[in-house]
Amino acid sequence: MQITTKRLRLREFVCDDWFDVLAYHGDHRYLRYYPWCQRSESDAREFVGMFLEQQQEQPRLRFQLVITRLHDGRLIGNCGLRREPDNEWEADIGYELSPDYWGQGFAPKRPGPWSNSGSGTWACTAYRPGASPATPPPPGCWNG
């Protein structure tokens, strides 16, 4: 799977992506928003491996893609859409960016405690079939 915009390309993870993931996962600005204090090569390989395994799921419920700059292919983060396996109407979306690319318009700003970070996750329950487009989103969903 590959998606291309004016500035970015989203693509599937490959084994060698661990090195670039480790580069931004080890950045103190990134770590500030996560429970761990450091990241190792093993952590980065395991992180990428998880997404490689998800690519093989049948049916596939989770789509985590690398974010690269279109002009040079540089990995700057990842984003995903993950459906809940036991509830076809529930999914979450999220992203994370290398701190080197925060504030450059690659991701939306959002309210909340992580508004200065380059990471975000939103979880919402999808509208039921036949729901009116005027039906407001469920409580707790960010709609920005």
PDB file of C-alpha atoms in Angstrom:
ATOM      1  CA  MET A   1       0.000   0.000   0.000  1.00  0.00           C
ATOM      2  CA  GLN A   2       1.252   3.468  -0.832  1.00  0.00           C
ATOM      3  CA  ILE A   3      -0.399   6.893  -0.599  1.00  0.00           C
ATOM      4  CA  THR A   4       1.190  10.017  -2.068  1.00  0.00           C
ATOM      5  CA  THR A   5       0.378  13.669  -1.354  1.00  0.00           C
ATOM      6  CA  LYS A   6       2.079  16.873  -2.504  1.00  0.00           C
ATOM      7  CA  ARG A   7       4.783  16.587   0.179  1.00  0.00           C
ATOM      8  CA  LEU A   8       4.572  13.099   1.641  1.00  0.00           C
ATOM      9  CA  ARG A   9       4.449   9.441   0.779  1.00  0.00           C
ATOM     10  CA  LEU A  10       2.903   6.891   3.117  1.00  0.00           C
ATOM     11  CA  ARG A  11       4.162   3.351   2.579  1.00  0.00           C
ATOM     12  CA  GLU A  12       4.321  -0.001   4.301  1.00  0.00           C
ATOM     13  CA  PHE A  13       7.059  -0.625   6.863  1.00  0.00           C
ATOM     14  CA  VAL A  14      10.119  -2.639   5.803  1.00  0.00           C
ATOM     15  CA  CYS A  15      12.682  -4.339   8.083  1.00  0.00           C
ATOM     16  CA  ASP A  16      15.359  -1.677   7.600  1.00  0.00           C
ATOM     17  CA  ASP A  17      13.091   1.116   8.896  1.00  0.00           C
ATOM     18  CA  TRP A  18      14.143   0.318  12.474  1.00  0.00           C
ATOM     19  CA  PHE A  19      17.252   2.492  12.153  1.00  0.00           C
ATOM     20  CA  ASP A  20      15.317   5.673  11.285  1.00  0.00           C
ATOM     21  CA  VAL A  21      12.664   4.869  13.885  1.00  0.00           C
ATOM     22  CA  LEU A  22      15.359   4.534  16.539  1.00  0.00           C
ATOM     23  CA  ALA A  23      16.804   7.904  15.529  1.00  0.00           C
ATOM     24  CA  TYR A  24      13.641   9.776  16.465  1.00  0.00           C
ATOM     25  CA  HIS A  25      12.501   7.421  19.242  1.00  0.00           C
ATOM     26  CA  GLY A  26      15.767   8.208  21.023  1.00  0.00           C
ATOM     27  CA  ASP A  27      15.302  11.982  20.805  1.00  0.00           C
ATOM     28  CA  HIS A  28      14.694  13.525  24.246  1.00  0.00           C
ATOM     29  CA  ARG A  29      11.886  15.679  22.780  1.00  0.00           C
ATOM     30  CA  TYR A  30      10.052  12.560  21.611  1.00  0.00           C
ATOM     31  CA  LEU A  31      10.695  10.653  24.856  1.00  0.00           C
ATOM     32  CA  ARG A  32       9.126  13.453  26.876  1.00  0.00           C
ATOM     33  CA  TYR A  33       5.665  12.249  25.837  1.00  0.00           C
ATOM     34  CA  TYR A  34       6.164   8.519  26.438  1.00  0.00           C
ATOM     35  CA  PRO A  35       6.568   6.339  29.529  1.00  0.00           C
ATOM     36  CA  TRP A  36      10.032   5.040  28.638  1.00  0.00           C
ATOM     37  CA  CYS A  37      13.261   6.953  29.275  1.00  0.00           C
ATOM     38  CA  GLN A  38      15.285   5.548  26.401  1.00  0.00           C
ATOM     39  CA  ARG A  39      14.944   3.328  23.346  1.00  0.00           C
ATOM     40  CA  SER A  40      17.344   0.658  22.149  1.00  0.00           C
ATOM     41  CA  GLU A  41      18.022  -1.021  18.823  1.00  0.00           C
ATOM     42  CA  SER A  42      16.060  -4.003  20.124  1.00  0.00           C
ATOM     43  CA  ASP A  43      13.085  -1.754  20.974  1.00  0.00           C
ATOM     44  CA  ALA A  44      13.089  -0.197  17.508  1.00  0.00           C
ATOM     45  CA  ARG A  45      13.379  -3.578  15.784  1.00  0.00           C
ATOM     46  CA  GLU A  46      10.505  -4.936  17.883  1.00  0.00           C
ATOM     47  CA  PHE A  47       8.398  -1.833  17.111  1.00  0.00           C
ATOM     48  CA  VAL A  48       8.916  -2.228  13.351  1.00  0.00           C
ATOM     49  CA  GLY A  49       8.469  -5.998  13.612  1.00  0.00           C
ATOM     50  CA  MET A  50       5.043  -5.513  15.145  1.00  0.00           C
ATOM     51  CA  PHE A  51       3.914  -3.575  12.068  1.00  0.00           C
ATOM     52  CA  LEU A  52       5.466  -6.127   9.715  1.00  0.00           C
ATOM     53  CA  GLU A  53       3.422  -8.850  11.449  1.00  0.00           C
ATOM     54  CA  GLN A  54       0.255  -6.753  11.169  1.00  0.00           C
ATOM     55  CA  GLN A  55       0.777  -6.520   7.399  1.00  0.00           C
ATOM     56  CA  GLN A  56       0.295 -10.301   7.223  1.00  0.00           C
ATOM     57  CA  GLU A  57      -3.004 -10.427   9.147  1.00  0.00           C
ATOM     58  CA  GLN A  58      -6.008 -11.852   7.311  1.00  0.00           C
ATOM     59  CA  PRO A  59      -8.290 -10.046   7.394  1.00  0.00           C
ATOM     60  CA  ARG A  60      -6.084  -7.070   7.936  1.00  0.00           C
ATOM     61  CA  LEU A  61      -7.401  -4.833  10.699  1.00  0.00           C
ATOM     62  CA  ARG A  62      -4.407  -2.582  11.353  1.00  0.00           C
ATOM     63  CA  PHE A  63      -2.662  -0.365   8.828  1.00  0.00           C
ATOM     64  CA  GLN A  64       0.448   1.361  10.186  1.00  0.00           C
ATOM     65  CA  LEU A  65       2.378   3.197   7.489  1.00  0.00           C
ATOM     66  CA  VAL A  66       5.716   4.973   7.375  1.00  0.00           C
ATOM     67  CA  ILE A  67       5.585   8.707   6.630  1.00  0.00           C
ATOM     68  CA  THR A  68       8.345   9.821   4.254  1.00  0.00           C
ATOM     69  CA  ARG A  69       9.124  13.121   2.586  1.00  0.00           C
ATOM     70  CA  LEU A  70       8.206  12.865  -1.064  1.00  0.00           C
ATOM     71  CA  HIS A  71      11.247  14.687  -2.459  1.00  0.00           C
ATOM     72  CA  ASP A  72      13.919  12.534  -0.777  1.00  0.00           C
ATOM     73  CA  GLY A  73      12.173   9.522   0.784  1.00  0.00           C
ATOM     74  CA  ARG A  74      13.388  10.397   4.299  1.00  0.00           C
ATOM     75  CA  LEU A  75      11.403   8.624   7.034  1.00  0.00           C
ATOM     76  CA  ILE A  76       9.905  11.241   9.366  1.00  0.00           C
ATOM     77  CA  GLY A  77       7.327   9.225  11.301  1.00  0.00           C
ATOM     78  CA  ASN A  78       4.397   6.887  10.967  1.00  0.00           C
ATOM     79  CA  CYS A  79       0.625   6.904  11.041  1.00  0.00           C
ATOM     80  CA  GLY A  80      -2.057   4.312  11.303  1.00  0.00           C
ATOM     81  CA  LEU A  81      -5.636   3.216  11.287  1.00  0.00           C
ATOM     82  CA  ARG A  82      -6.402   0.321  13.599  1.00  0.00           C
ATOM     83  CA  ARG A  83      -9.771  -1.397  13.758  1.00  0.00           C
ATOM     84  CA  GLU A  84     -10.775  -3.217  16.932  1.00  0.00           C
ATOM     85  CA  PRO A  85     -10.876  -6.968  16.247  1.00  0.00           C
ATOM     86  CA  ASP A  86     -13.987  -7.591  18.350  1.00  0.00           C
ATOM     87  CA  ASN A  87     -15.971  -4.522  17.235  1.00  0.00           C
ATOM     88  CA  GLU A  88     -16.193  -3.662  13.546  1.00  0.00           C
ATOM     89  CA  TRP A  89     -17.548  -0.189  14.384  1.00  0.00           C
ATOM     90  CA  GLU A  90     -14.623   0.904  16.534  1.00  0.00           C
ATOM     91  CA  ALA A  91     -11.193   2.046  15.348  1.00  0.00           C
ATOM     92  CA  ASP A  92      -8.514   4.537  16.224  1.00  0.00           C
ATOM     93  CA  ILE A  93      -6.161   6.617  14.166  1.00  0.00           C
ATOM     94  CA  GLY A  94      -2.851   8.011  15.271  1.00  0.00           C
ATOM     95  CA  TYR A  95       0.488   9.318  14.152  1.00  0.00           C
ATOM     96  CA  GLU A  96       3.947  10.187  15.403  1.00  0.00           C
ATOM     97  CA  LEU A  97       6.555  12.412  13.837  1.00  0.00           C
ATOM     98  CA  SER A  98      10.236  12.866  14.419  1.00  0.00           C
ATOM     99  CA  PRO A  99      10.682  15.994  16.555  1.00  0.00           C
ATOM    100  CA  ASP A 100      12.814  17.420  13.739  1.00  0.00           C
ATOM    101  CA  TYR A 101       9.577  17.804  11.749  1.00  0.00           C
ATOM    102  CA  TRP A 102       7.243  19.163  14.423  1.00  0.00           C
ATOM    103  CA  GLY A 103       5.683  22.518  13.595  1.00  0.00           C
ATOM    104  CA  GLN A 104       6.202  22.192   9.844  1.00  0.00           C
ATOM    105  CA  GLY A 105       2.569  21.552   8.927  1.00  0.00           C
ATOM    106  CA  PHE A 106       2.874  17.795   8.442  1.00  0.00           C
ATOM    107  CA  ALA A 107       0.284  16.976  11.127  1.00  0.00           C
ATOM    108  CA  PRO A 108      -2.695  18.787  12.646  1.00  0.00           C
ATOM    109  CA  LYS A 109      -2.492  20.551  15.951  1.00  0.00           C
ATOM    110  CA  ARG A 110      -4.937  19.289  18.511  1.00  0.00           C
ATOM    111  CA  PRO A 111      -6.125  20.412  21.899  1.00  0.00           C
ATOM    112  CA  GLY A 112      -4.938  18.612  24.991  1.00  0.00           C
ATOM    113  CA  PRO A 113      -1.800  17.848  26.946  1.00  0.00           C
ATOM    114  CA  TRP A 114       0.175  16.757  23.880  1.00  0.00           C
ATOM    115  CA  SER A 115      -0.542  19.845  21.796  1.00  0.00           C
ATOM    116  CA  ASN A 116       3.184  20.649  21.453  1.00  0.00           C
ATOM    117  CA  SER A 117       4.272  17.138  20.573  1.00  0.00           C
ATOM    118  CA  GLY A 118       4.335  15.472  17.203  1.00  0.00           C
ATOM    119  CA  SER A 119       2.158  12.581  18.289  1.00  0.00           C
ATOM    120  CA  GLY A 120      -1.531  12.013  18.510  1.00  0.00           C
ATOM    121  CA  THR A 121      -4.108   9.320  18.757  1.00  0.00           C
ATOM    122  CA  TRP A 122      -7.829   9.671  18.412  1.00  0.00           C
ATOM    123  CA  ALA A 123     -10.350   6.960  19.048  1.00  0.00           C
ATOM    124  CA  CYS A 124     -13.937   7.182  17.951  1.00  0.00           C
ATOM    125  CA  THR A 125     -16.745   4.786  17.368  1.00  0.00           C
ATOM    126  CA  ALA A 126     -17.920   4.862  13.782  1.00  0.00           C
ATOM    127  CA  TYR A 127     -21.461   5.920  12.972  1.00  0.00           C
ATOM    128  CA  ARG A 128     -23.895   3.071  12.778  1.00  0.00           C
ATOM    129  CA  PRO A 129     -25.251   2.176   9.334  1.00  0.00           C
ATOM    130  CA  GLY A 130     -28.009   4.521   8.284  1.00  0.00           C
ATOM    131  CA  ALA A 131     -27.030   7.256  10.737  1.00  0.00           C
ATOM    132  CA  SER A 132     -27.739  10.747   9.528  1.00  0.00           C
ATOM    133  CA  PRO A 133     -24.733  12.840   8.459  1.00  0.00           C
ATOM    134  CA  ALA A 134     -26.106  15.452  10.867  1.00  0.00           C
ATOM    135  CA  THR A 135     -25.696  13.051  13.795  1.00  0.00           C
ATOM    136  CA  PRO A 136     -23.051  14.575  16.073  1.00  0.00           C
ATOM    137  CA  PRO A 137     -19.908  12.563  16.775  1.00  0.00           C
ATOM    138  CA  PRO A 138     -19.867  10.463  19.912  1.00  0.00           C
ATOM    139  CA  PRO A 139     -18.677  12.197  23.104  1.00  0.00           C
ATOM    140  CA  GLY A 140     -14.912  12.348  23.424  1.00  0.00           C
ATOM    141  CA  CYS A 141     -14.139  12.426  19.708  1.00  0.00           C
ATOM    142  CA  TRP A 142     -11.977  15.210  18.437  1.00  0.00           C
ATOM    143  CA  ASN A 143     -13.333  16.690  15.242  1.00  0.00           C
ATOM    144  CA  GLY A 144     -10.872  19.249  13.993  1.00  0.00           C
TER     145      GLY A 144
END
